[in-house]
PDB file of C-alpha atoms in Angstrom:
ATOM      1  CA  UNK A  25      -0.922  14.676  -2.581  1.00 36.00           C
ATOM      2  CA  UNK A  26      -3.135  12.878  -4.673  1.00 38.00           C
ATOM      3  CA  UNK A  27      -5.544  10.191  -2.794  1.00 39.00           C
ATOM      4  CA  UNK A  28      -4.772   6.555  -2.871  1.00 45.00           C
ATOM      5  CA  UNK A  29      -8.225   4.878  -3.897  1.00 40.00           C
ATOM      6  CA  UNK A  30      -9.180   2.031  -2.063  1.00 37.00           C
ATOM      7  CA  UNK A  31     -10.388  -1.328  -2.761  1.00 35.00           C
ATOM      8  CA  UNK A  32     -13.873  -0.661  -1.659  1.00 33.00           C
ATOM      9  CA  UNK A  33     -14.353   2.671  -3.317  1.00 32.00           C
ATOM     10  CA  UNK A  34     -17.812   3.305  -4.750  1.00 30.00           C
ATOM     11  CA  UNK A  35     -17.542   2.472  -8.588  1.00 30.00           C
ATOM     12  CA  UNK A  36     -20.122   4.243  -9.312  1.00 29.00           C
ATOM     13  CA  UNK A  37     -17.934   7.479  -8.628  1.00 30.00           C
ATOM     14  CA  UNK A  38     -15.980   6.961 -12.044  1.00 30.00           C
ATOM     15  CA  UNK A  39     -18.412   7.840 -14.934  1.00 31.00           C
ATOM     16  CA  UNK A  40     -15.852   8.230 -17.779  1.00 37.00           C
ATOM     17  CA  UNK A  41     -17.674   8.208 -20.994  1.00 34.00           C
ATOM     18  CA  UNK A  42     -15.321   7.777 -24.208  1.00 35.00           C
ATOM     19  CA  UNK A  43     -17.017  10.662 -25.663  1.00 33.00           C
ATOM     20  CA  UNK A  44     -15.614  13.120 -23.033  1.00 36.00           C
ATOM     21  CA  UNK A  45     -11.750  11.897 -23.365  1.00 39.00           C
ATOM     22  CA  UNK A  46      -9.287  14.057 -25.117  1.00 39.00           C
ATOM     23  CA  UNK A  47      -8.909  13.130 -28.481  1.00 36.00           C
ATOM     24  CA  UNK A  48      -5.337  12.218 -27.889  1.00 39.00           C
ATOM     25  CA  UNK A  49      -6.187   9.330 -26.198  1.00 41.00           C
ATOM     26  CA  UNK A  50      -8.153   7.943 -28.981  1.00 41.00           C
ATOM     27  CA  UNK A  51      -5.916   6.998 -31.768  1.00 42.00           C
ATOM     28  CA  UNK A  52      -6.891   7.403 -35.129  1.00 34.00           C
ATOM     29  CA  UNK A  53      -5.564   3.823 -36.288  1.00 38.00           C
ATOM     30  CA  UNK A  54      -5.813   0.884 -34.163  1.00 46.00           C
ATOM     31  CA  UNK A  55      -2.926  -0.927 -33.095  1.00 48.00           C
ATOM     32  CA  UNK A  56      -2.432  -4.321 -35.000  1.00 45.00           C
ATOM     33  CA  UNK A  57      -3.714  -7.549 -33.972  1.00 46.00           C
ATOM     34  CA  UNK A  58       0.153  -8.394 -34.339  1.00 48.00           C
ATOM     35  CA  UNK A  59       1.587  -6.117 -31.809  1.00 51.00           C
ATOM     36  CA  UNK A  60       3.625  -6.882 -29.470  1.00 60.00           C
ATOM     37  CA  UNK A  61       2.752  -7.270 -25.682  1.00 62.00           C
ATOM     38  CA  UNK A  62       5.532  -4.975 -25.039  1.00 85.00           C
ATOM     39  CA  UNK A  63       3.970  -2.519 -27.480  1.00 92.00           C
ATOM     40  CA  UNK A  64       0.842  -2.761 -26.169  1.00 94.00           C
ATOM     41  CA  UNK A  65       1.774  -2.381 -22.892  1.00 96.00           C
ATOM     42  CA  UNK A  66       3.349   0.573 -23.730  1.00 96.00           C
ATOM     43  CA  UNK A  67       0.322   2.156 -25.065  1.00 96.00           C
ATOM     44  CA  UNK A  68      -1.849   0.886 -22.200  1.00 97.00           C
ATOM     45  CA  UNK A  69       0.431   2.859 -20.180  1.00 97.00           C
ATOM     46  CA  UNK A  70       0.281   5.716 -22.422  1.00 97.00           C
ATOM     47  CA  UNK A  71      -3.940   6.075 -22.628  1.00 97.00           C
ATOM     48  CA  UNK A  72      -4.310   5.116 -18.690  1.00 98.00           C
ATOM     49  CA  UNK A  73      -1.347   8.197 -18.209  1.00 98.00           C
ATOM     50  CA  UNK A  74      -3.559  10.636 -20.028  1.00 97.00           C
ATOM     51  CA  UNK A  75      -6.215   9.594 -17.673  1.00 97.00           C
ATOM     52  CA  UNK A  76      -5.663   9.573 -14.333  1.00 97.00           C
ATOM     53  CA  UNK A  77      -2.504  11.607 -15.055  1.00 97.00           C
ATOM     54  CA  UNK A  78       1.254  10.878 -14.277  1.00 97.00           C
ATOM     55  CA  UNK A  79       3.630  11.409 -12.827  1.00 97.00           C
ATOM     56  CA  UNK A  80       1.356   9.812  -9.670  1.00 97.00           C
ATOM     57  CA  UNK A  81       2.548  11.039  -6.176  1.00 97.00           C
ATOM     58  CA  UNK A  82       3.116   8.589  -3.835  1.00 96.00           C
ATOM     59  CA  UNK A  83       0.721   8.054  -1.218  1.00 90.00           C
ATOM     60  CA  UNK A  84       3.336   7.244   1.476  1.00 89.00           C
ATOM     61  CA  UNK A  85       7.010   6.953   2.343  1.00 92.00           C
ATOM     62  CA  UNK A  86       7.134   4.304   5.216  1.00 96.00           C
ATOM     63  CA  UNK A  87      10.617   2.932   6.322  1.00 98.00           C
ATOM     64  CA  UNK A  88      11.484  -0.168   4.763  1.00 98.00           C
ATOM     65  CA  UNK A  89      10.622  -2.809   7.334  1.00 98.00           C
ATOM     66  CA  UNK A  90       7.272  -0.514   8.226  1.00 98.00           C
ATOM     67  CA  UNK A  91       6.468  -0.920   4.638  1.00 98.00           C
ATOM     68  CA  UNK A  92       6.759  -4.968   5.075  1.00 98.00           C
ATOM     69  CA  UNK A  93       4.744  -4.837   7.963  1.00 98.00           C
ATOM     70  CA  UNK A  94       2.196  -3.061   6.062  1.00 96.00           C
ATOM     71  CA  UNK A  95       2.424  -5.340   3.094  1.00 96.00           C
ATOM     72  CA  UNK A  96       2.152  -8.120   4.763  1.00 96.00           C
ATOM     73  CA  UNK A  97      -1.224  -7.132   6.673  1.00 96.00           C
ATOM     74  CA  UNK A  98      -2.722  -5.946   3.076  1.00 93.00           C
ATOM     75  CA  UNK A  99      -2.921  -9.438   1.435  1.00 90.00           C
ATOM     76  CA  UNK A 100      -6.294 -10.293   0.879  1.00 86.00           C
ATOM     77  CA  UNK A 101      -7.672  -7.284   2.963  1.00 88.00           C
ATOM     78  CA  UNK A 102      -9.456  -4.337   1.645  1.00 87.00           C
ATOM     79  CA  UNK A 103      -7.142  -0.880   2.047  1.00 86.00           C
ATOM     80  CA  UNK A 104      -8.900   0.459   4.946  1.00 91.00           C
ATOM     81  CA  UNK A 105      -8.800  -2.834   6.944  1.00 94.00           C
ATOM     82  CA  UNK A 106      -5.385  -3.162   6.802  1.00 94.00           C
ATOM     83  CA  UNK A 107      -4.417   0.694   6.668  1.00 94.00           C
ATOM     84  CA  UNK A 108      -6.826   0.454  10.155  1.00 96.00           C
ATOM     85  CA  UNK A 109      -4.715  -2.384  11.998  1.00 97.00           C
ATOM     86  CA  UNK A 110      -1.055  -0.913  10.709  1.00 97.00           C
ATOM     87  CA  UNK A 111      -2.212   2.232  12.929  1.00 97.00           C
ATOM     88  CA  UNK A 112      -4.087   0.291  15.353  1.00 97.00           C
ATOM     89  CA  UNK A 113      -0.171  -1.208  15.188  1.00 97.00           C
ATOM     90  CA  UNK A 114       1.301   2.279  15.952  1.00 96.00           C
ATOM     91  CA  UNK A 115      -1.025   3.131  18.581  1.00 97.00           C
ATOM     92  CA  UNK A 116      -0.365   0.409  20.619  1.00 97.00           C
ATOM     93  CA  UNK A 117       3.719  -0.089  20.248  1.00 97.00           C
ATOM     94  CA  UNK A 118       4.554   2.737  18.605  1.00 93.00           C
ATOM     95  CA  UNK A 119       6.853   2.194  16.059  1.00 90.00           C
ATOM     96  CA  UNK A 120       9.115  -0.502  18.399  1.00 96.00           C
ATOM     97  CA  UNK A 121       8.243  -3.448  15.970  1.00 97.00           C
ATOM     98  CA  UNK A 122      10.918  -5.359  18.730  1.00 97.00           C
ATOM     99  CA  UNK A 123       7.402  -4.779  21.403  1.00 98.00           C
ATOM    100  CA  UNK A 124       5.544  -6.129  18.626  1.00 98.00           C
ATOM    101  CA  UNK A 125       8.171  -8.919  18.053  1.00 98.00           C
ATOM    102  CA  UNK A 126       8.334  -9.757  21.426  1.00 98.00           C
ATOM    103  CA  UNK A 127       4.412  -9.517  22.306  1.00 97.00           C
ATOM    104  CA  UNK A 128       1.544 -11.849  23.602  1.00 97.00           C
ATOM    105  CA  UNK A 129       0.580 -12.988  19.948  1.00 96.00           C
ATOM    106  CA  UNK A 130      -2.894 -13.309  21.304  1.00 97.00           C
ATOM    107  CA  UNK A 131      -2.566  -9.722  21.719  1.00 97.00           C
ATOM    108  CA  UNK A 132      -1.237  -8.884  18.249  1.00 98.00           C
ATOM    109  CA  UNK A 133      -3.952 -10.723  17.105  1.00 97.00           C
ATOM    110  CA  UNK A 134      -6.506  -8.722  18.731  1.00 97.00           C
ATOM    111  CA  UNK A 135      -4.908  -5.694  17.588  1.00 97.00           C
ATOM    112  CA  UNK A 136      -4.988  -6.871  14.183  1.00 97.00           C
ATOM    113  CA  UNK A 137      -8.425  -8.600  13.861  1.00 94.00           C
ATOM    114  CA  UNK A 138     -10.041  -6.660  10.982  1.00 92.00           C
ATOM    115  CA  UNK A 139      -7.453  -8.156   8.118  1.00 95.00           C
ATOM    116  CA  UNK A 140      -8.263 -11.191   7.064  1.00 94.00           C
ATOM    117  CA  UNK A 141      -6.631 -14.136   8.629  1.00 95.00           C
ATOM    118  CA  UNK A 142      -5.386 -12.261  12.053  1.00 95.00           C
ATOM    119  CA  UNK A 143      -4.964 -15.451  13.386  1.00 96.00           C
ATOM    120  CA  UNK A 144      -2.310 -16.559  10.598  1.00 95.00           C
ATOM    121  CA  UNK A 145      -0.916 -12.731   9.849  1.00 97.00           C
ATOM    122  CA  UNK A 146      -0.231 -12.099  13.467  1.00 97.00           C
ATOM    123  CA  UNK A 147       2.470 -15.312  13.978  1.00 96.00           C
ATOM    124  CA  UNK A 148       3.559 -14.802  11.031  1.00 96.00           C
ATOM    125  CA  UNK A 149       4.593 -11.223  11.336  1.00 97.00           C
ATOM    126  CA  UNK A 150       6.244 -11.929  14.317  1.00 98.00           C
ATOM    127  CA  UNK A 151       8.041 -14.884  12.890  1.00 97.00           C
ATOM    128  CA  UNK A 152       9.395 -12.227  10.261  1.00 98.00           C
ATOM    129  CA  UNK A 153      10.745  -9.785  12.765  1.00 98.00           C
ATOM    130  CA  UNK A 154      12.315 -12.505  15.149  1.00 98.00           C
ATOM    131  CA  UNK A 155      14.108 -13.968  11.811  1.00 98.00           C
ATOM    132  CA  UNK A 156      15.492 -10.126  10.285  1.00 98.00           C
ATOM    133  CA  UNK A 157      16.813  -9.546  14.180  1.00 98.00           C
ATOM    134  CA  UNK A 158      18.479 -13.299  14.099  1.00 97.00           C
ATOM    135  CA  UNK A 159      19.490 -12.332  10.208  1.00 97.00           C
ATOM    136  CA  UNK A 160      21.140  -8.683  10.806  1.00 97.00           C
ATOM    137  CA  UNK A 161      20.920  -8.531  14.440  1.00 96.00           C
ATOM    138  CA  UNK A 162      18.504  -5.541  14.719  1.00 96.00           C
ATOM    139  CA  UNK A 163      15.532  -4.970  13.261  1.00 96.00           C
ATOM    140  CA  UNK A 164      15.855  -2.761  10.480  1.00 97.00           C
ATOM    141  CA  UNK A 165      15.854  -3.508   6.365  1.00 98.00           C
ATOM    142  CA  UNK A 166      17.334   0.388   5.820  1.00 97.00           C
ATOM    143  CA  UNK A 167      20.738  -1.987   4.517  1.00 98.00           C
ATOM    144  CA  UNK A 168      18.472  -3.279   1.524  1.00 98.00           C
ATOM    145  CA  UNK A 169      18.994   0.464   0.020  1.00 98.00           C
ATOM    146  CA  UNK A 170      22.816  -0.468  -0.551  1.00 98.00           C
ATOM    147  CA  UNK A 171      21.747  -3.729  -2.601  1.00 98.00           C
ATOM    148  CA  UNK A 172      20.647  -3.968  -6.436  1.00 98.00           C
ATOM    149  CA  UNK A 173      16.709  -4.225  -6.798  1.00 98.00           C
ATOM    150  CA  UNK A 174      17.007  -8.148  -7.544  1.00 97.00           C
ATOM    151  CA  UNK A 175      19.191  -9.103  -4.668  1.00 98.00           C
ATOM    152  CA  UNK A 176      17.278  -6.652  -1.872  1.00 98.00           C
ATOM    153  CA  UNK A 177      14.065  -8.423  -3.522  1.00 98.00           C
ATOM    154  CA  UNK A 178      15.637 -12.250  -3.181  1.00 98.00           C
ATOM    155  CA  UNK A 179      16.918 -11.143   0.441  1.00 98.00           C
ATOM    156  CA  UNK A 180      12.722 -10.525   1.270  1.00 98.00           C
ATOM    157  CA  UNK A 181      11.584 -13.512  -0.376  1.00 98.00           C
ATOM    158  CA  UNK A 182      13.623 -15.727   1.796  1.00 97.00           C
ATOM    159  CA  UNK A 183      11.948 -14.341   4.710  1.00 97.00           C
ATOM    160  CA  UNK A 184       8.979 -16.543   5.530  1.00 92.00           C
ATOM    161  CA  UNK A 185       5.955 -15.912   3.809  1.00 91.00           C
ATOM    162  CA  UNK A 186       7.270 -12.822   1.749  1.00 97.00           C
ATOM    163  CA  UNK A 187       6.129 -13.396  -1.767  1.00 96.00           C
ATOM    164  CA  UNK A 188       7.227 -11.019  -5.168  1.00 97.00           C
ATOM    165  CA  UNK A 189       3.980  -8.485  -4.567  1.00 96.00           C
ATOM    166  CA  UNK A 190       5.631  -7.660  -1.067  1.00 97.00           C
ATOM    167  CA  UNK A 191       9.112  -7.763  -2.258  1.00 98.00           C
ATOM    168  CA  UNK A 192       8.224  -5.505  -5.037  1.00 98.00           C
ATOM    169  CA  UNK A 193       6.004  -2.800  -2.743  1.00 97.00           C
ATOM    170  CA  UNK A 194       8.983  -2.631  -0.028  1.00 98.00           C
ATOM    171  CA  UNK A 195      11.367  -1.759  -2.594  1.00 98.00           C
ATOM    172  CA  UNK A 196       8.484   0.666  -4.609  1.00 98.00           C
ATOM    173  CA  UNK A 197       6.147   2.149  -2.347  1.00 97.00           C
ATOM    174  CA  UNK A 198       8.814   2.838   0.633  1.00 98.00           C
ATOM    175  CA  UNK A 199      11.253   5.932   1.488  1.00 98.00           C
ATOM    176  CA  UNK A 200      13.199   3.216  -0.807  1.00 98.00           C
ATOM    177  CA  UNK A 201      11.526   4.203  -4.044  1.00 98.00           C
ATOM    178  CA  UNK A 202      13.293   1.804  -5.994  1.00 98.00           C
ATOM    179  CA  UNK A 203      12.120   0.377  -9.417  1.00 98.00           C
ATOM    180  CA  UNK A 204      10.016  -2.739  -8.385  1.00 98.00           C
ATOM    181  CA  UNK A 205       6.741  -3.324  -9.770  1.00 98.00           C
ATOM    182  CA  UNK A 206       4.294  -4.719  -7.718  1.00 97.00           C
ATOM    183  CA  UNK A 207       0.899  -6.643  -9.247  1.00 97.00           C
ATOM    184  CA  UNK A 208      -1.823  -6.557  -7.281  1.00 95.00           C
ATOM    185  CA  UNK A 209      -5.336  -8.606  -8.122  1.00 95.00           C
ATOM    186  CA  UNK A 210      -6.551  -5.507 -10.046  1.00 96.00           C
ATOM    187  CA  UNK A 211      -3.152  -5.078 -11.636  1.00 98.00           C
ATOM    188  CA  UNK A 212      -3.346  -8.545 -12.820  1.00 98.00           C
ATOM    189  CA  UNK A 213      -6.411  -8.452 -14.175  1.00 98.00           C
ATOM    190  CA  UNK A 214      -6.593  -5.588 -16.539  1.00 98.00           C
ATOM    191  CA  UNK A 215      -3.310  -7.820 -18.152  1.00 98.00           C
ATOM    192  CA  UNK A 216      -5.119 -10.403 -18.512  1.00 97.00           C
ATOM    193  CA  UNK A 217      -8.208  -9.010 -20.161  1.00 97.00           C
ATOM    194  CA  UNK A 218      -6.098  -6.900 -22.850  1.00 97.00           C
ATOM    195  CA  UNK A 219      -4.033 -10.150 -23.553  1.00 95.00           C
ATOM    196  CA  UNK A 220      -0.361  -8.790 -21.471  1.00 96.00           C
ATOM    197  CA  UNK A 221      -0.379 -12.334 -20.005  1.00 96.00           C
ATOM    198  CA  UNK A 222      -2.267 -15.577 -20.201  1.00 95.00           C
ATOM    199  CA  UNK A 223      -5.098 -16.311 -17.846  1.00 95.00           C
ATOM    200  CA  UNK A 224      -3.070 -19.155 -17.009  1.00 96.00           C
ATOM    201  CA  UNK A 225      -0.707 -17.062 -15.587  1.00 97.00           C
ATOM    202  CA  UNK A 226      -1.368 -16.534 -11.454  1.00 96.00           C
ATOM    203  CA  UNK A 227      -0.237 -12.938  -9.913  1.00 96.00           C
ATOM    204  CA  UNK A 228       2.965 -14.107  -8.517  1.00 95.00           C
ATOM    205  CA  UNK A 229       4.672 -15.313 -11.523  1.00 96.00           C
ATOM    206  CA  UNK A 230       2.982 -12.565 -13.756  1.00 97.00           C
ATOM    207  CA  UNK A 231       5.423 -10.109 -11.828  1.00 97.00           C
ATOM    208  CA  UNK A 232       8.458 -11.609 -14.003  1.00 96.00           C
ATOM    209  CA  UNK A 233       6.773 -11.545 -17.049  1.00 96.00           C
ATOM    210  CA  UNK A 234       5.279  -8.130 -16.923  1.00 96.00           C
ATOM    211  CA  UNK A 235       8.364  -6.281 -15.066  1.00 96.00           C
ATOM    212  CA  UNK A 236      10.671  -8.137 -18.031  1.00 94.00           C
ATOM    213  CA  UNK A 237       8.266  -5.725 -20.518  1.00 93.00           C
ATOM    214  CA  UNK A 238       8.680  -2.784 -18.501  1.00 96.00           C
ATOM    215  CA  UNK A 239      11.135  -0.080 -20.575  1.00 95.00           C
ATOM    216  CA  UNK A 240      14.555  -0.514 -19.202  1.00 94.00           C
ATOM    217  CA  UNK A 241      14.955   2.703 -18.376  1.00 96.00           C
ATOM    218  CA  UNK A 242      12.185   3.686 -16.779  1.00 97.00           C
ATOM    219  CA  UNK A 243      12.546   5.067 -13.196  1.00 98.00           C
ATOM    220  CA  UNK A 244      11.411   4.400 -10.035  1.00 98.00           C
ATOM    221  CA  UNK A 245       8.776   6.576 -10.510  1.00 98.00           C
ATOM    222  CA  UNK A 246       7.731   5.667 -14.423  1.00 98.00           C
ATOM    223  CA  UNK A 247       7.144   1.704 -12.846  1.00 98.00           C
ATOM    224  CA  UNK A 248       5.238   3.249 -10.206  1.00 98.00           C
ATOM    225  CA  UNK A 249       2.878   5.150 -12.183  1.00 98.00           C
ATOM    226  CA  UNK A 250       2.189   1.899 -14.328  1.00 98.00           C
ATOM    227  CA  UNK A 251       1.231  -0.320 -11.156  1.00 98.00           C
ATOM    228  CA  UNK A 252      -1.201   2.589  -9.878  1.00 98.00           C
ATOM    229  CA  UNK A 253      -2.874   3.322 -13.376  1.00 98.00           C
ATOM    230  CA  UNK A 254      -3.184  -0.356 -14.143  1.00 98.00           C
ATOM    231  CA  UNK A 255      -4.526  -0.882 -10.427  1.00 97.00           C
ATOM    232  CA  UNK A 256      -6.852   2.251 -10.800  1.00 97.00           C
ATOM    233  CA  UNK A 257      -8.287   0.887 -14.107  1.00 98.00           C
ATOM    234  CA  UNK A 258      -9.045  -2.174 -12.330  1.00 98.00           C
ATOM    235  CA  UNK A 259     -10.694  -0.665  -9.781  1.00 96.00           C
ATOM    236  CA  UNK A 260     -12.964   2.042 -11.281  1.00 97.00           C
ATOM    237  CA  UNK A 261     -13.581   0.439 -15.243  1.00 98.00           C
ATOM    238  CA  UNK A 262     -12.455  -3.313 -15.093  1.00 98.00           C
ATOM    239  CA  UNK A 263     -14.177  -4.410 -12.506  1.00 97.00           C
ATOM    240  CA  UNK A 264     -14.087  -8.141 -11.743  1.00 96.00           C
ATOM    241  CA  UNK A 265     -17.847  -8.781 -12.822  1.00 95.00           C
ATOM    242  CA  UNK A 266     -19.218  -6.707 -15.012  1.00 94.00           C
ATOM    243  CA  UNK A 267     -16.465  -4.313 -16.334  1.00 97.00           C
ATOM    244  CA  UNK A 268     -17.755  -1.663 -18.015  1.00 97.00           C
ATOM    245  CA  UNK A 269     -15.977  -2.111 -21.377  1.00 96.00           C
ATOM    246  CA  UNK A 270     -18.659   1.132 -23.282  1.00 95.00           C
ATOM    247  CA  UNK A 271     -16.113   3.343 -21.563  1.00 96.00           C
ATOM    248  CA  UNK A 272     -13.173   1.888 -21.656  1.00 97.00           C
ATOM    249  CA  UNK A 273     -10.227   3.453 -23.074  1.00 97.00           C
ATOM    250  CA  UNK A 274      -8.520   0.082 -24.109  1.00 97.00           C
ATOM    251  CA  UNK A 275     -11.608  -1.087 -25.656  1.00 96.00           C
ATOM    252  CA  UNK A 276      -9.153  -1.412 -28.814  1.00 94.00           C
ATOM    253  CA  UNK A 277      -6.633  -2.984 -27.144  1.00 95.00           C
ATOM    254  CA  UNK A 278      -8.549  -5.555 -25.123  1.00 96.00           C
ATOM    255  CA  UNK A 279     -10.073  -8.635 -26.794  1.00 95.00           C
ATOM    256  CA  UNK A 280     -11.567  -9.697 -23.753  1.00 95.00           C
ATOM    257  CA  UNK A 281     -13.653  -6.213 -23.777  1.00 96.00           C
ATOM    258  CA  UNK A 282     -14.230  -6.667 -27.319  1.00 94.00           C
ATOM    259  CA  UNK A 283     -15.733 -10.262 -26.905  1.00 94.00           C
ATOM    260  CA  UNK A 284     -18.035  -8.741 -24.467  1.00 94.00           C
ATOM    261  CA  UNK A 285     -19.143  -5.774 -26.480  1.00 92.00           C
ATOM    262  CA  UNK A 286     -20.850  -7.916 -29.356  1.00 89.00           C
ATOM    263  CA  UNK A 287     -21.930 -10.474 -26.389  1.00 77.00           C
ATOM    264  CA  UNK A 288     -19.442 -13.451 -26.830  1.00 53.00           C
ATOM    265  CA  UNK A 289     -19.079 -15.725 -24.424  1.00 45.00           C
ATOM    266  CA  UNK A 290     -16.130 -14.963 -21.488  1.00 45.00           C
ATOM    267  CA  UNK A 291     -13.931 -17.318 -20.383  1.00 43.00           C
ATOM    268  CA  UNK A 292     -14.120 -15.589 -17.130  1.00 47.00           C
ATOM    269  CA  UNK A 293     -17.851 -15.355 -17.108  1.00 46.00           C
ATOM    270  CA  UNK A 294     -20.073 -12.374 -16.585  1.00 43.00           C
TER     271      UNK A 294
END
């Protein structure tokens, strides 16, 4: 199974120079400056394919409410914090989220502490399990697998505190493995810089926009492999300060790249 990268991985370990990509991925002719986004999205997906190469296994198949759980502890936490305090999680209750539930939330807190926020995530998890067990009186979202992908995903966000990034990775990156796309901050930007969505737009509300672009029949798997290419990208080329556009295989796609390559001023600084 192919490794999830992390947040906090060294960027320095992706040295992709343009000159050593197949020459598929180059095109010949340039898209259009008229193209559409869904176009262009389209062939973002098709260049970032070629190079980190789909389909993209999944790095997990948690149960559905595990998943949450999981979700909920990522949010503004580096991958190996929160990956650290779901197991630190296990090893405490097992997998009885009612003992968690039901716990000292000074306790879950401690558990917890190396997410950001333990001291809001803890309550708040617990909040979430006590209102599922009041909701469907156990504690268990397996039912969401008999419900359409919109009304499993307005079902989570009514819970308090779920949000369309957690919706979308319960129903995507668990034993669900239904067609959700999730946006994450790296996600986001890389759509922002090659002009998918305004900068205007925040990550929560770009997840209608850029799942309403998304092929309608792509699978499960097809919408999966475009949130972890996008969120790759982000992580090992467009980096938040100082992406490094020279090799870049959207270069001719992005016109925030292209500003920076003959030293234009960013809107998003350097």
């Amino acid at each position: 199974m192919k490794r999830r990268l992390k947040a906090n991985d060294d960027q320095a370990s992706f040295a992709l120079s343009p000159t050593a990509l197949p020459a598929s991925v180059l095109p010949a002719s340039v898209l259009p400056a008229s193209v559409l986004p869904d176009e262009k999205l389209l062939e973002i997906h098709r260049r970032l394919c070629l190079i980190f190469g789909c389909p993209i296994a999944y790095f997990r198949a948690l149960d559905p409410l595990s998943e949450l759980v999981s979700s909920l502890l990522s949010h503004r936490t580096r991958n190996a914090a929160s990956g650290a305090a779901f197991r630190a999680l296990r090893a405490r209750w097992g997998e009885d989220w009612a003992a968690v539930r039901d716990a000292d939330p000074a306790e879950v807190e401690t558990v917890i502490t190396g997410v950001t926020w333990p001291e809001q995530k803890a309550p708040r998890i617990q909040a979430i399990l006590r209102r599922i067990t009041e909701l469907r009186g156990e504690l268990s979202l397996d039912f969401l697998a008999g419900m359409t992908v919109p009304e499993a995903r307005a079902w989570l966000q009514a819970l308090p505190g779920v949000g369309p990034k957690t919706s979308a990775a319960v129903m995507s990156f668990s034993s669900l493995r239904r067609p959700a796309l999730p946006v994450d901050s790296h996600h986001h930007r890389v759509a922002v810089r090659t002009g998918l969505i305004p900068s205007s737009v925040a990550v929560g509300p770009s997840h209608t926009i850029l799942e309403a672009r998304l092929p309608p029949e792509w699978t499960a798997q097809q919408i999966y492999d475009h949130h972890e290419v996008m969120m790759l990208h982000g992580q090992r080329v467009c980096f938040y300060r100082n992406p490094a556009c020279e090799r870049c295989v959207l270069l001719e796609l992005c016109p925030e790249g292209q500003k920076r390559m003959v030293g234009g001023a960013s809107a998003e600084g350097a």
